[in-house]
PDB file of C-alpha atoms in Angstrom:
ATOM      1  CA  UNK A  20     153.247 -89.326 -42.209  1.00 33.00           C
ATOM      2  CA  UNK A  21     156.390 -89.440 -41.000  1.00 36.00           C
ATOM      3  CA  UNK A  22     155.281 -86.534 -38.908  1.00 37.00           C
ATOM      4  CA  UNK A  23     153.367 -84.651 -40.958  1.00 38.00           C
ATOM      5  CA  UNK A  24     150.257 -84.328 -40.043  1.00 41.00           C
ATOM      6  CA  UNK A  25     151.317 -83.536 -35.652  1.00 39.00           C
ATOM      7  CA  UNK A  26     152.730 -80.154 -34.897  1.00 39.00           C
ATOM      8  CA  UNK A  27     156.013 -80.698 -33.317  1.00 35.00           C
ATOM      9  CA  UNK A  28     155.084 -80.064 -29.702  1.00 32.00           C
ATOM     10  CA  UNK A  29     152.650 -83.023 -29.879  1.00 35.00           C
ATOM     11  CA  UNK A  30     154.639 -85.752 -31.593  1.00 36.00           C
ATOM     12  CA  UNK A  31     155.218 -87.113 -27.846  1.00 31.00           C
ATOM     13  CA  UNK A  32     151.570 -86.843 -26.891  1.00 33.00           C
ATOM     14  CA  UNK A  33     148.376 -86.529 -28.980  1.00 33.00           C
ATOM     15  CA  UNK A  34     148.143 -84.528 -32.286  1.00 36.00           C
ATOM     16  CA  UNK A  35     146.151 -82.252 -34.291  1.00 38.00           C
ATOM     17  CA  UNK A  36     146.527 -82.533 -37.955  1.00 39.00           C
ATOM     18  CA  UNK A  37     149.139 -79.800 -38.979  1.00 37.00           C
ATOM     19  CA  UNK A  38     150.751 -78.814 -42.517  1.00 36.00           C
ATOM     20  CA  UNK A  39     154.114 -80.338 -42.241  1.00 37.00           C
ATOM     21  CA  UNK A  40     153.624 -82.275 -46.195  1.00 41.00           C
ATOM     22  CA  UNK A  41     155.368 -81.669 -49.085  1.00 40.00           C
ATOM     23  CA  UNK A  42     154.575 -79.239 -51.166  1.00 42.00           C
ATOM     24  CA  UNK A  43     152.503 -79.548 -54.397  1.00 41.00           C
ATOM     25  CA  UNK A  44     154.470 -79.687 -57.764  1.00 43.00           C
ATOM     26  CA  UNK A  45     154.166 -76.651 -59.563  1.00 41.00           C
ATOM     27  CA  UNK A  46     152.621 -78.237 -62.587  1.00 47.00           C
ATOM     28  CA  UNK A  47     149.482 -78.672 -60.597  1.00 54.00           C
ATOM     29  CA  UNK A  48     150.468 -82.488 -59.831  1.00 66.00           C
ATOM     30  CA  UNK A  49     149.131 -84.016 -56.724  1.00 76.00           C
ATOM     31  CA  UNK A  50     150.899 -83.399 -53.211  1.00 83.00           C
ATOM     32  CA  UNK A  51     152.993 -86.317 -51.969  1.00 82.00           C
ATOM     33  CA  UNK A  52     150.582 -87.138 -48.913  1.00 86.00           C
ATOM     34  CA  UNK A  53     152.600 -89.170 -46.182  1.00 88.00           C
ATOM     35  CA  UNK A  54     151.308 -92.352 -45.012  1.00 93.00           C
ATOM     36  CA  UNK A  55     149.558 -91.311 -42.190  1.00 91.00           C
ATOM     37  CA  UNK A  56     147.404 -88.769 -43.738  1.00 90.00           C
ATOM     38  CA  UNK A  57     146.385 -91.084 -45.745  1.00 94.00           C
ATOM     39  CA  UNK A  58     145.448 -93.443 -43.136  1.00 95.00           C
ATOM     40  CA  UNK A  59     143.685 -91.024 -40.841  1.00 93.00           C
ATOM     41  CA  UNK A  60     141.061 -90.249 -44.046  1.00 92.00           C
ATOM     42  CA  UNK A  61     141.325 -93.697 -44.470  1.00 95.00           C
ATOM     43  CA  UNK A  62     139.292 -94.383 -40.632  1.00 95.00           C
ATOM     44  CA  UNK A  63     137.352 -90.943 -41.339  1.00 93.00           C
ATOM     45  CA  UNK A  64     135.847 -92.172 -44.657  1.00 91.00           C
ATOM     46  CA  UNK A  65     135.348 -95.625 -43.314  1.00 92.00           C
ATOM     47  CA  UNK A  66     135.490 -96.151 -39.151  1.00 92.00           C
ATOM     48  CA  UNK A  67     134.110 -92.431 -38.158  1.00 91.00           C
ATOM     49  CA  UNK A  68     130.541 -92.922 -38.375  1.00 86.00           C
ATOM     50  CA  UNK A  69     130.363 -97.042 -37.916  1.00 84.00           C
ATOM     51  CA  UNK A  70     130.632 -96.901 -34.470  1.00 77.00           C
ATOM     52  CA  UNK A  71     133.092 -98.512 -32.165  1.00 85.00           C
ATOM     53  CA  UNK A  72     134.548-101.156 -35.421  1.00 90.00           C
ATOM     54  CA  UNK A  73     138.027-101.859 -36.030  1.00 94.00           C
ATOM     55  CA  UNK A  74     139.894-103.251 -39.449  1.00 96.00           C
ATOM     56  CA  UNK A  75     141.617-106.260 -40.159  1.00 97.00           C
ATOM     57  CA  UNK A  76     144.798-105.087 -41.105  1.00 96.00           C
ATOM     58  CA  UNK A  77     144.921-106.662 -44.559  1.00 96.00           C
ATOM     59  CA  UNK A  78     142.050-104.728 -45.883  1.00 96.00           C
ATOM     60  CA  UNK A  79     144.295-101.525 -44.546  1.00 97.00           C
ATOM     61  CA  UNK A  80     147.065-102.847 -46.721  1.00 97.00           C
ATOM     62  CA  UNK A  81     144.296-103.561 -49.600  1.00 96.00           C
ATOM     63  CA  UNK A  82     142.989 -99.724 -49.738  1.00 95.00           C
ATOM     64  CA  UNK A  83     146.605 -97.720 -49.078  1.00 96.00           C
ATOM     65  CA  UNK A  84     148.398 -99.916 -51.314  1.00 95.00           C
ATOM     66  CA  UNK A  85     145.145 -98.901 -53.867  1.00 93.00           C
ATOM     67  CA  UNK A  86     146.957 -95.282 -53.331  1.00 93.00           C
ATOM     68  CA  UNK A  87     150.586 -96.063 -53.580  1.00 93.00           C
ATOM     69  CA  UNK A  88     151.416 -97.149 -49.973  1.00 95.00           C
ATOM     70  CA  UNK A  89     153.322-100.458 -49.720  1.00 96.00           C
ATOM     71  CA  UNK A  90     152.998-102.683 -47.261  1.00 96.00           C
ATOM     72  CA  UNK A  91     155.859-102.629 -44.818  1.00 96.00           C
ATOM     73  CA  UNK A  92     155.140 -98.818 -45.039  1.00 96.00           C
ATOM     74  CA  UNK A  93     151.148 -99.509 -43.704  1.00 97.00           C
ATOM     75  CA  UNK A  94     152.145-101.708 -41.184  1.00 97.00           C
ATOM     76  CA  UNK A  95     154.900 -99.260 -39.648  1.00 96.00           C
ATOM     77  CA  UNK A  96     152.466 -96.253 -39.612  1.00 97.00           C
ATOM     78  CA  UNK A  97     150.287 -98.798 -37.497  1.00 97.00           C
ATOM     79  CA  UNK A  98     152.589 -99.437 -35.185  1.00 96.00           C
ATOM     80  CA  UNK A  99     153.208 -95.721 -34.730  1.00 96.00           C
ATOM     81  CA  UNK A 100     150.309 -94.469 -34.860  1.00 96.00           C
ATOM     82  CA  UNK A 101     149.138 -96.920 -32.000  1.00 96.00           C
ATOM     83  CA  UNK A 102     152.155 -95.546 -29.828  1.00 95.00           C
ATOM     84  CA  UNK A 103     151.205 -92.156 -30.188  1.00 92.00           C
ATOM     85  CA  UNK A 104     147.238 -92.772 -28.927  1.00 93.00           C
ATOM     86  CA  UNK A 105     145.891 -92.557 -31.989  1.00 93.00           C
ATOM     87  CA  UNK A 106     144.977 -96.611 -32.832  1.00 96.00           C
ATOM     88  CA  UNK A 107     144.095 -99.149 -30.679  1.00 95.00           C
ATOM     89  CA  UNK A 108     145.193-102.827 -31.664  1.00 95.00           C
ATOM     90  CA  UNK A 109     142.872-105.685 -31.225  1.00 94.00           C
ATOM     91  CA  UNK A 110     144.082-109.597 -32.308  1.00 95.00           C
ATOM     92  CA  UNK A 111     141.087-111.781 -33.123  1.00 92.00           C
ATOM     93  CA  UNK A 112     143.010-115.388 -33.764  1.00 91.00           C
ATOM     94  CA  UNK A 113     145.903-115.061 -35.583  1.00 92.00           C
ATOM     95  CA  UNK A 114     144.420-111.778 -37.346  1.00 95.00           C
ATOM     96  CA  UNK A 115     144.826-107.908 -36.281  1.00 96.00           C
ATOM     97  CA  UNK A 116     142.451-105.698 -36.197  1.00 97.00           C
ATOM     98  CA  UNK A 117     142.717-101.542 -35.375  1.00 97.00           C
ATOM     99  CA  UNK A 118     140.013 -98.761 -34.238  1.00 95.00           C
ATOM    100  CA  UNK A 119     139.999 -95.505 -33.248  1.00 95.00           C
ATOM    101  CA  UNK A 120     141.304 -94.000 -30.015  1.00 94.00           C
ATOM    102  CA  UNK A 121     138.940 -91.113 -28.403  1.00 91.00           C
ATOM    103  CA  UNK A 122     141.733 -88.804 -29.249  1.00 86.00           C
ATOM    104  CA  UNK A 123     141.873 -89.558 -32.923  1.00 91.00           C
ATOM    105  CA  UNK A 124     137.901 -89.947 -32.880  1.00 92.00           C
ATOM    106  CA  UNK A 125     138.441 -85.873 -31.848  1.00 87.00           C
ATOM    107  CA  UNK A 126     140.682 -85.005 -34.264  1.00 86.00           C
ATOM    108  CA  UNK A 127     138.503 -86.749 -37.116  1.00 91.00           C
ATOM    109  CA  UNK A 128     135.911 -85.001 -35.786  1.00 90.00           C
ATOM    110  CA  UNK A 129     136.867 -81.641 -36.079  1.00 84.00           C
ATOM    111  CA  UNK A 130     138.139 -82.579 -39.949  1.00 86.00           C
ATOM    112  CA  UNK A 131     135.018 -83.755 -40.648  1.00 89.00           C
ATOM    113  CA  UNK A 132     133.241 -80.213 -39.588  1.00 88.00           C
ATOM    114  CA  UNK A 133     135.983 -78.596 -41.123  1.00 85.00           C
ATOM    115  CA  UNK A 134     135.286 -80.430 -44.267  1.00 90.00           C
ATOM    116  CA  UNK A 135     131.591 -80.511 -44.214  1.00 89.00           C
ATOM    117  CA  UNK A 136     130.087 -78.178 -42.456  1.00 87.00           C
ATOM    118  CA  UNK A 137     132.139 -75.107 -42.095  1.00 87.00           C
ATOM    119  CA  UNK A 138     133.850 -75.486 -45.648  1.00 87.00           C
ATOM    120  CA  UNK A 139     136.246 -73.672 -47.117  1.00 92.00           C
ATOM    121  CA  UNK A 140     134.254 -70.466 -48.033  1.00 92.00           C
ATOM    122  CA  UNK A 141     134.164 -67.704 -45.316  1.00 92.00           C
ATOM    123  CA  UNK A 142     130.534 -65.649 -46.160  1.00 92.00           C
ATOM    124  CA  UNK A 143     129.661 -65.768 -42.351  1.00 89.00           C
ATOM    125  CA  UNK A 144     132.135 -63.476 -40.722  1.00 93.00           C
ATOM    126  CA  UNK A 145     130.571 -61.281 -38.603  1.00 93.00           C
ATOM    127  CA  UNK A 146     133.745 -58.299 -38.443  1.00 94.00           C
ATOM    128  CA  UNK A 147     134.966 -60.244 -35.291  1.00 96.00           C
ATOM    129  CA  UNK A 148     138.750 -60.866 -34.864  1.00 97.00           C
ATOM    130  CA  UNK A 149     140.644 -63.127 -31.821  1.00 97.00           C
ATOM    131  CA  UNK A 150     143.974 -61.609 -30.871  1.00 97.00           C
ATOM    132  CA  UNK A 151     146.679 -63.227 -29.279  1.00 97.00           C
ATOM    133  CA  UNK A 152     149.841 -61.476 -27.770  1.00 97.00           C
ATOM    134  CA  UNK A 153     152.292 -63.587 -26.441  1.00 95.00           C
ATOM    135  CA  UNK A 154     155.641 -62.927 -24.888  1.00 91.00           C
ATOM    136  CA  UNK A 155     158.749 -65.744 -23.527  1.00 88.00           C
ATOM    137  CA  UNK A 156     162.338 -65.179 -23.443  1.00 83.00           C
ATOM    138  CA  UNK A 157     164.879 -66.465 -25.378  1.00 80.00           C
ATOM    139  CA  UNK A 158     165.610 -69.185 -22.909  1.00 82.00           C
ATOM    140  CA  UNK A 159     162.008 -70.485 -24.463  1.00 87.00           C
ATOM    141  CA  UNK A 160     162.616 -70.700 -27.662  1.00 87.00           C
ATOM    142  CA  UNK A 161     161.151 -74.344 -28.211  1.00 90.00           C
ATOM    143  CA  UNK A 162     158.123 -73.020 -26.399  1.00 92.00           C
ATOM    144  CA  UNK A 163     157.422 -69.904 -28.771  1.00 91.00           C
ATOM    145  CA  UNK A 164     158.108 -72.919 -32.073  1.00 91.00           C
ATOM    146  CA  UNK A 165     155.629 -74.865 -30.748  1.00 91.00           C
ATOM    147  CA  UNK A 166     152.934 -72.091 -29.755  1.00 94.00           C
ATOM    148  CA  UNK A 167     153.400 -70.292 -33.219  1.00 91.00           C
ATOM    149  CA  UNK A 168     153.073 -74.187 -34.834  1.00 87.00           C
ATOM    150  CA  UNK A 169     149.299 -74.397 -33.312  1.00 87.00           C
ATOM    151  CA  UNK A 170     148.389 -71.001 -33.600  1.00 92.00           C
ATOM    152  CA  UNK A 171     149.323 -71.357 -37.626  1.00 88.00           C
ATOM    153  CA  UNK A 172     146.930 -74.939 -37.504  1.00 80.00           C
ATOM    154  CA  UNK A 173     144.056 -73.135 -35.596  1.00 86.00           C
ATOM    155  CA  UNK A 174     144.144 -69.733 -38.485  1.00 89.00           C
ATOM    156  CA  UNK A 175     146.148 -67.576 -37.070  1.00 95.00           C
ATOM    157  CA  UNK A 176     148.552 -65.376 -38.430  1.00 95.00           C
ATOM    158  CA  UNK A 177     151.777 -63.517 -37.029  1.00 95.00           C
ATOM    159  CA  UNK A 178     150.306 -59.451 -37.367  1.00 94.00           C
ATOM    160  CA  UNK A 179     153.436 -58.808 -35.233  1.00 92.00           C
ATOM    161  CA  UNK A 180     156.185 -60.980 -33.851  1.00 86.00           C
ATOM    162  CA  UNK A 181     154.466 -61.645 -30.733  1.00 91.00           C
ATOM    163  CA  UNK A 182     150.948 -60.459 -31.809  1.00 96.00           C
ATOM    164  CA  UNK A 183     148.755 -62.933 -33.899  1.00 97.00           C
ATOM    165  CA  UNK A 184     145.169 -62.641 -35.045  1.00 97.00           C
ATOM    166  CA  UNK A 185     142.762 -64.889 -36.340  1.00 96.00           C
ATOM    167  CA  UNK A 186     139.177 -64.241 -38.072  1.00 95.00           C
ATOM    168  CA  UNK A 187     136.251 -64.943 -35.949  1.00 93.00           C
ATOM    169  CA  UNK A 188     136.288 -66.048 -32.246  1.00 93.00           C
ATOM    170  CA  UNK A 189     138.495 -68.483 -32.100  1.00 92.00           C
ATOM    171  CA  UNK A 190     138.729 -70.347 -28.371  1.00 92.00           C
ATOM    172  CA  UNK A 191     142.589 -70.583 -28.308  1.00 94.00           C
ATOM    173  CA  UNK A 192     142.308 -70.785 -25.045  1.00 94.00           C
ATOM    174  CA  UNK A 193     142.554 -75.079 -24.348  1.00 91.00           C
ATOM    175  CA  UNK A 194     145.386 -74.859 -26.915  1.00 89.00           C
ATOM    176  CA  UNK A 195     147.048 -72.599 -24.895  1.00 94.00           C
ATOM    177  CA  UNK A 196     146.550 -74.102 -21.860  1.00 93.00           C
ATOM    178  CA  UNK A 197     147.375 -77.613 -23.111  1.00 87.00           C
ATOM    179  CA  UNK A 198     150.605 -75.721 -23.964  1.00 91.00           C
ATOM    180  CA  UNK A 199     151.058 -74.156 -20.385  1.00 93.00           C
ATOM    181  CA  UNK A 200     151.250 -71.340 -21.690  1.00 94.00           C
ATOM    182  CA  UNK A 201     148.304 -69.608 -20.217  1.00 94.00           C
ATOM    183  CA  UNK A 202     150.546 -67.021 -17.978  1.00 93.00           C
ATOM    184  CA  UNK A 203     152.632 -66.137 -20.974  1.00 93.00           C
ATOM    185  CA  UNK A 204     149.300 -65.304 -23.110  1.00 96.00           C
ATOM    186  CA  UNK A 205     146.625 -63.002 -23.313  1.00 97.00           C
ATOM    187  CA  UNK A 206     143.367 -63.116 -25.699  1.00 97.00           C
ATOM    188  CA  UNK A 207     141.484 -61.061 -26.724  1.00 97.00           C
ATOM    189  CA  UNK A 208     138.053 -60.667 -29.229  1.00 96.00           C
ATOM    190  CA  UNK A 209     137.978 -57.013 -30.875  1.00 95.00           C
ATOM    191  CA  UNK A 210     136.676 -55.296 -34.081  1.00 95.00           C
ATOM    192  CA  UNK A 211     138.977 -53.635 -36.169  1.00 95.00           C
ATOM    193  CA  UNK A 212     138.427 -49.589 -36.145  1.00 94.00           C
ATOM    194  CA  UNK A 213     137.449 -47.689 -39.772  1.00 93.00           C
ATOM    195  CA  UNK A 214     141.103 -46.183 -40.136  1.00 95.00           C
ATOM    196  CA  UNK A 215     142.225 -50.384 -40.618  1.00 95.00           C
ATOM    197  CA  UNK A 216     142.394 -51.433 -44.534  1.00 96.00           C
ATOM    198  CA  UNK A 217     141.199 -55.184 -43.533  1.00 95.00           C
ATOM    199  CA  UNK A 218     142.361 -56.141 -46.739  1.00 94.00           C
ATOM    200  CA  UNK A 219     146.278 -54.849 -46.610  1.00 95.00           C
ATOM    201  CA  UNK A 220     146.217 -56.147 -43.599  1.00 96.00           C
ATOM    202  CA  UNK A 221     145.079 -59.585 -44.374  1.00 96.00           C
ATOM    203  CA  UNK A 222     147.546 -59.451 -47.695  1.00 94.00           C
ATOM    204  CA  UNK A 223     150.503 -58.702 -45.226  1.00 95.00           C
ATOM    205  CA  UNK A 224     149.624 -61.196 -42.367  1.00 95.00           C
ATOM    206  CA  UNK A 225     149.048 -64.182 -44.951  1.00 95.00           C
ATOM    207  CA  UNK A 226     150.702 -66.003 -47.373  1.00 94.00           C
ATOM    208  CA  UNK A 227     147.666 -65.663 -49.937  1.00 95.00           C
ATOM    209  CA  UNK A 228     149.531 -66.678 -53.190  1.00 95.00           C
ATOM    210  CA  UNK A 229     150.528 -69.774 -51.466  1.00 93.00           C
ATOM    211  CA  UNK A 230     147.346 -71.098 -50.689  1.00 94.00           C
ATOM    212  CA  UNK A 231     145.595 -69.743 -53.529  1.00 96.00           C
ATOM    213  CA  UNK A 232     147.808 -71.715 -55.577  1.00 95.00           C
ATOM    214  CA  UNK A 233     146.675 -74.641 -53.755  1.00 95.00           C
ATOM    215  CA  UNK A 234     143.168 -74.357 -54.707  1.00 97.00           C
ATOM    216  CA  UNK A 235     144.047 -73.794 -58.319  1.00 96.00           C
ATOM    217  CA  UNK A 236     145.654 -76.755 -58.554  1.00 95.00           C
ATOM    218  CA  UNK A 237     143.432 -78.991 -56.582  1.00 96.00           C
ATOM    219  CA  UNK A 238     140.615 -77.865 -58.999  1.00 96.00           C
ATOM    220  CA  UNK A 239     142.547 -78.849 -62.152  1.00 94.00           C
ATOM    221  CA  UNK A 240     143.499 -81.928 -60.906  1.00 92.00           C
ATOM    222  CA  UNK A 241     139.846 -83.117 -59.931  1.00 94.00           C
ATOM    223  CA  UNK A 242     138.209 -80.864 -62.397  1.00 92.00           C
ATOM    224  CA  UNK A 243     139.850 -83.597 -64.731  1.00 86.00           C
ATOM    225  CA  UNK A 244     138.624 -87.002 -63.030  1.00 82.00           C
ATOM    226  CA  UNK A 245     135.289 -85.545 -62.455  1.00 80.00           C
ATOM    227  CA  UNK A 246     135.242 -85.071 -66.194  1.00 72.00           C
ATOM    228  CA  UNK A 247     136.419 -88.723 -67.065  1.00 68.00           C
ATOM    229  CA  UNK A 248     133.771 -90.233 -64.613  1.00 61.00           C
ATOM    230  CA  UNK A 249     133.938 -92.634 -61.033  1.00 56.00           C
ATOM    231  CA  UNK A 250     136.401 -94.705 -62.396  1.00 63.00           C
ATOM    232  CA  UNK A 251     136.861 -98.275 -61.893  1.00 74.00           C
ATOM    233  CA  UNK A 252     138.181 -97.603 -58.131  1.00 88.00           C
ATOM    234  CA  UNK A 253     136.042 -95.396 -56.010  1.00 90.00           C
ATOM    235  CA  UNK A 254     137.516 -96.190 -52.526  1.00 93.00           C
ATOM    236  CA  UNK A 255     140.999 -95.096 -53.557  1.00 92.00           C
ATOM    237  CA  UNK A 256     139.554 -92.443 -55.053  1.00 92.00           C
ATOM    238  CA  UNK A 257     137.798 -90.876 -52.482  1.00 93.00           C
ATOM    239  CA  UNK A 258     140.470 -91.979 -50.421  1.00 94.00           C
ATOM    240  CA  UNK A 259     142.700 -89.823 -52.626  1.00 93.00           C
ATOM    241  CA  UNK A 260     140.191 -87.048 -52.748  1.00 94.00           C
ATOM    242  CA  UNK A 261     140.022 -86.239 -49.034  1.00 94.00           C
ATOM    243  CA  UNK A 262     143.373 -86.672 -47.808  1.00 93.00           C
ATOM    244  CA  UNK A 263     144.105 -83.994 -51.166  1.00 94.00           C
ATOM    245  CA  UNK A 264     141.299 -81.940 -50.073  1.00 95.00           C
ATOM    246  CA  UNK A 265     142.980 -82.026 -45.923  1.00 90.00           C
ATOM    247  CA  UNK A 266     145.639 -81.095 -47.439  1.00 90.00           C
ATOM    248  CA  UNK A 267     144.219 -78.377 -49.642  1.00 92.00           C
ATOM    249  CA  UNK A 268     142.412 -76.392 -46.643  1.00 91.00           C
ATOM    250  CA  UNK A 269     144.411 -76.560 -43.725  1.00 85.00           C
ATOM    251  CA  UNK A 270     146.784 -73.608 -45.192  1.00 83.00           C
ATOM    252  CA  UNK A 271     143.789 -71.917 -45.537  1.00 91.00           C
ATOM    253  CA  UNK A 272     142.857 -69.866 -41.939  1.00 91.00           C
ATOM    254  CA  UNK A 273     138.937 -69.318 -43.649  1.00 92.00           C
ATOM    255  CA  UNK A 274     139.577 -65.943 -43.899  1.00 94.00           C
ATOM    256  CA  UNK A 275     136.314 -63.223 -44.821  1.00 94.00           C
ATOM    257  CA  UNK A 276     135.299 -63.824 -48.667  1.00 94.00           C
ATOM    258  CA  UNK A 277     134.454 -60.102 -48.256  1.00 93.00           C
ATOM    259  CA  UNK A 278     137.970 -59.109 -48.162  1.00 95.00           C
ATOM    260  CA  UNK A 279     139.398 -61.497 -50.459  1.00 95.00           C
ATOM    261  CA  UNK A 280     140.213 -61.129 -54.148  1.00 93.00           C
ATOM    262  CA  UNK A 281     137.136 -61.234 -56.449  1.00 92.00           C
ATOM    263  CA  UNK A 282     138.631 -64.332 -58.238  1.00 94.00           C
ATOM    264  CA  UNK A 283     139.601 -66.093 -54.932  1.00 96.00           C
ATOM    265  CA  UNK A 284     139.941 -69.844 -56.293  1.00 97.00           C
ATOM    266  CA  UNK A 285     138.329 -71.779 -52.711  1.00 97.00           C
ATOM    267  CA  UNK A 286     134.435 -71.471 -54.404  1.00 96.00           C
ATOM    268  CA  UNK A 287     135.175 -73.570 -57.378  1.00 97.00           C
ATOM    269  CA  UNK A 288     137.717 -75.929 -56.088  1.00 97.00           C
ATOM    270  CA  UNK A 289     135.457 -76.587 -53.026  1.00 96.00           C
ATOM    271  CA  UNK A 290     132.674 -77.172 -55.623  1.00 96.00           C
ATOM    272  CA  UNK A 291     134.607 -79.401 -57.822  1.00 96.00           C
ATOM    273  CA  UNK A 292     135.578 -81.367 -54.236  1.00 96.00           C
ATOM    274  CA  UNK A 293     131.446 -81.840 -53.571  1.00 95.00           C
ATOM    275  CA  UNK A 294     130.583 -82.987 -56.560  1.00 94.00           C
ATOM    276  CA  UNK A 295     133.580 -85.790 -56.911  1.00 93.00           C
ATOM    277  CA  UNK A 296     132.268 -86.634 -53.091  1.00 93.00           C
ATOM    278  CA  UNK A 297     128.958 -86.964 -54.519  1.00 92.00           C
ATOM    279  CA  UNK A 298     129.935 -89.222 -57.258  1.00 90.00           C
ATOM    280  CA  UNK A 299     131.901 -91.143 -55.153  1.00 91.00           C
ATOM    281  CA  UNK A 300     130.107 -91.550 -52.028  1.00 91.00           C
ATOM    282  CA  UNK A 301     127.942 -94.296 -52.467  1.00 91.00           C
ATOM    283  CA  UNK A 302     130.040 -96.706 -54.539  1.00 91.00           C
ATOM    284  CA  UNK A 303     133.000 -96.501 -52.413  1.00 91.00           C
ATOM    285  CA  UNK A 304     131.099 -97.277 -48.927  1.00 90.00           C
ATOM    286  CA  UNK A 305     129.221-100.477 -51.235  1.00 91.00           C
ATOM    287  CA  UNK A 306     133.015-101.431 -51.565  1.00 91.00           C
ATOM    288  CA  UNK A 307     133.981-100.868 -48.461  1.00 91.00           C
ATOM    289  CA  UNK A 308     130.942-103.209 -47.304  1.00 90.00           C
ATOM    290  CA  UNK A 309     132.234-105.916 -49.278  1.00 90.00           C
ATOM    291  CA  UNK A 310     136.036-105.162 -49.215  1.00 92.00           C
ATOM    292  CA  UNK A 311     136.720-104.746 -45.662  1.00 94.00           C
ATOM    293  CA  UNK A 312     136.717-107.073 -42.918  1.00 94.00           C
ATOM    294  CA  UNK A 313     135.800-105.579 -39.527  1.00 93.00           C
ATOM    295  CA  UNK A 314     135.401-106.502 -35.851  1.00 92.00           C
ATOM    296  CA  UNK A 315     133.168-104.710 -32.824  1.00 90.00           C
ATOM    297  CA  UNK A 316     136.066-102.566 -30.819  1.00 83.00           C
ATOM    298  CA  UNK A 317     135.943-104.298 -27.190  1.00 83.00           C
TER     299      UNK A 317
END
């Protein structure tokens, strides 16, 4: 990723994964998903849950090059992604080996609930909203970029030019703050009053076509390989699925199902995503047993 997955404000410190990719083709084809994306699904399919393990740097080349990543390509995004604090190196003889930083362990992490647990499907909402009202001069322009950047990455939208709200309570607040912007911002968690259409509002604040259109097309792609079966390479596969899927969701703030269109595609592409998981779960970590060759993180 050349930087595409680190809102610009971080690129010089630690990221969270943002939606800087290129857009999907409109024939429904797949997303061109940068080589960093790719390699941070890469450690959260395979490193996440193993402990503290690196990878011999070969069988990194081995899976992205199984999704169209060359070599000189893997090896650069491993040098940069160890200079930002997201990799740690480790040589064991004449071999290299990489694990996960504690800042990258966060950020995979939070994809993983995002993924898993909290999904893509908003029937929870309770009728809370988080508000954020922000105000810098003109002098501060970077600033304001790089606030509106993580506000968009943490589901908020712009309800005014220096008012944003997000469903649900949200704690902005270490974003913010990370920012140091805290003086400059002020939160707050409020209910919308009966005389608000919720649903105008959420139609004027959001780009709904846009990520609809997302969904739609991630379904039809994987609607299609789930029909044709596991295939004869499930690590790239799921590889491919996930990153896809990242990239799928994180447009998407999770907004109320309640005041979405009846025919809002997230349901059936997140159930086509589950069920291409499912098939590909367990033969791609009996691969990855056999495929990759790891080393205990000192």
């Amino acid at each position: 990723m050349e930087d595409d997955d680190i809102p610009d404000t971080m690129q010089h410190d630690m990221p969270h994964e943002v939606p800087h990719e290129v857009p999907d083709t409109s024939d429904g084809g797949a997303p061109q998903l940068r080589p960093q994306s790719l390699m941070l699904a890469f450690f959260g399919n395979h490193v996440l849950e193993e402990g503290d393990l690196c990878v011999y740097s070969g069988s990194i080349i081995d899976v992205l090059g199984r999704v169209g990543v060359g070599e000189q390509a893997v090896r650069s995004t491993l040098t940069r992604m160890v200079s930002r604090g997201l990799l740690r190196r480790q040589r064991e003889g004449r071999k290299m080996y990489f694990g996960l930083t504690e800042q990258a362990t966060r950020v995979l992490r939070d994809g993983r609930t995002r993924i898993w647990r909290e999904g893509a499907v908003n029937d929870d909402w309770d009728g809370d909203w988080t508000l954020l009202g922000f105000s810098l001069p003109e002098s501060r322009q970077r600033e304001r970029h790089d606030l509106r950047s993580r506000l968009a990455w943490s589901g908020f939208g712009a309800l005014y030019s220096g008012l944003w709200i997000a469903p649900g309570k949200v704690d902005v607040a270490p974003v913010v703050a990370e920012l140091g912007l805290t003086a400059h911002v002020k939160i707050f968690h409020a209910s919308a009053d009966e005389a608000t259409d919720i649903g105008l509002m959420i139609r004027d604040t959001w780009d709904l076509e846009s990520v609809a259109a997302r969904y739609v097309s991630f379904d039809k792609r994987w609607t299609a390989h789930l029909n044709a079966g596991p295939g004869e390479d499930p690590i790239g596969t799921r590889l491919r699925l996930v990153s896809e899927w990242l990239w799928t969701i994180r447009a998407d703030p999770r907004l109320p199902s309640r005041h979405l269109p009846p025919d809002w595609p997230a349901r059936p592409a997140q159930d086509t995503f589950r069920q291409v998981a499912r098939q590909t779960e367990t033969p791609a970590h009996h691969e990855a047993r056999h495929l990759l060759q790891t080393t205990a993180l000192r």
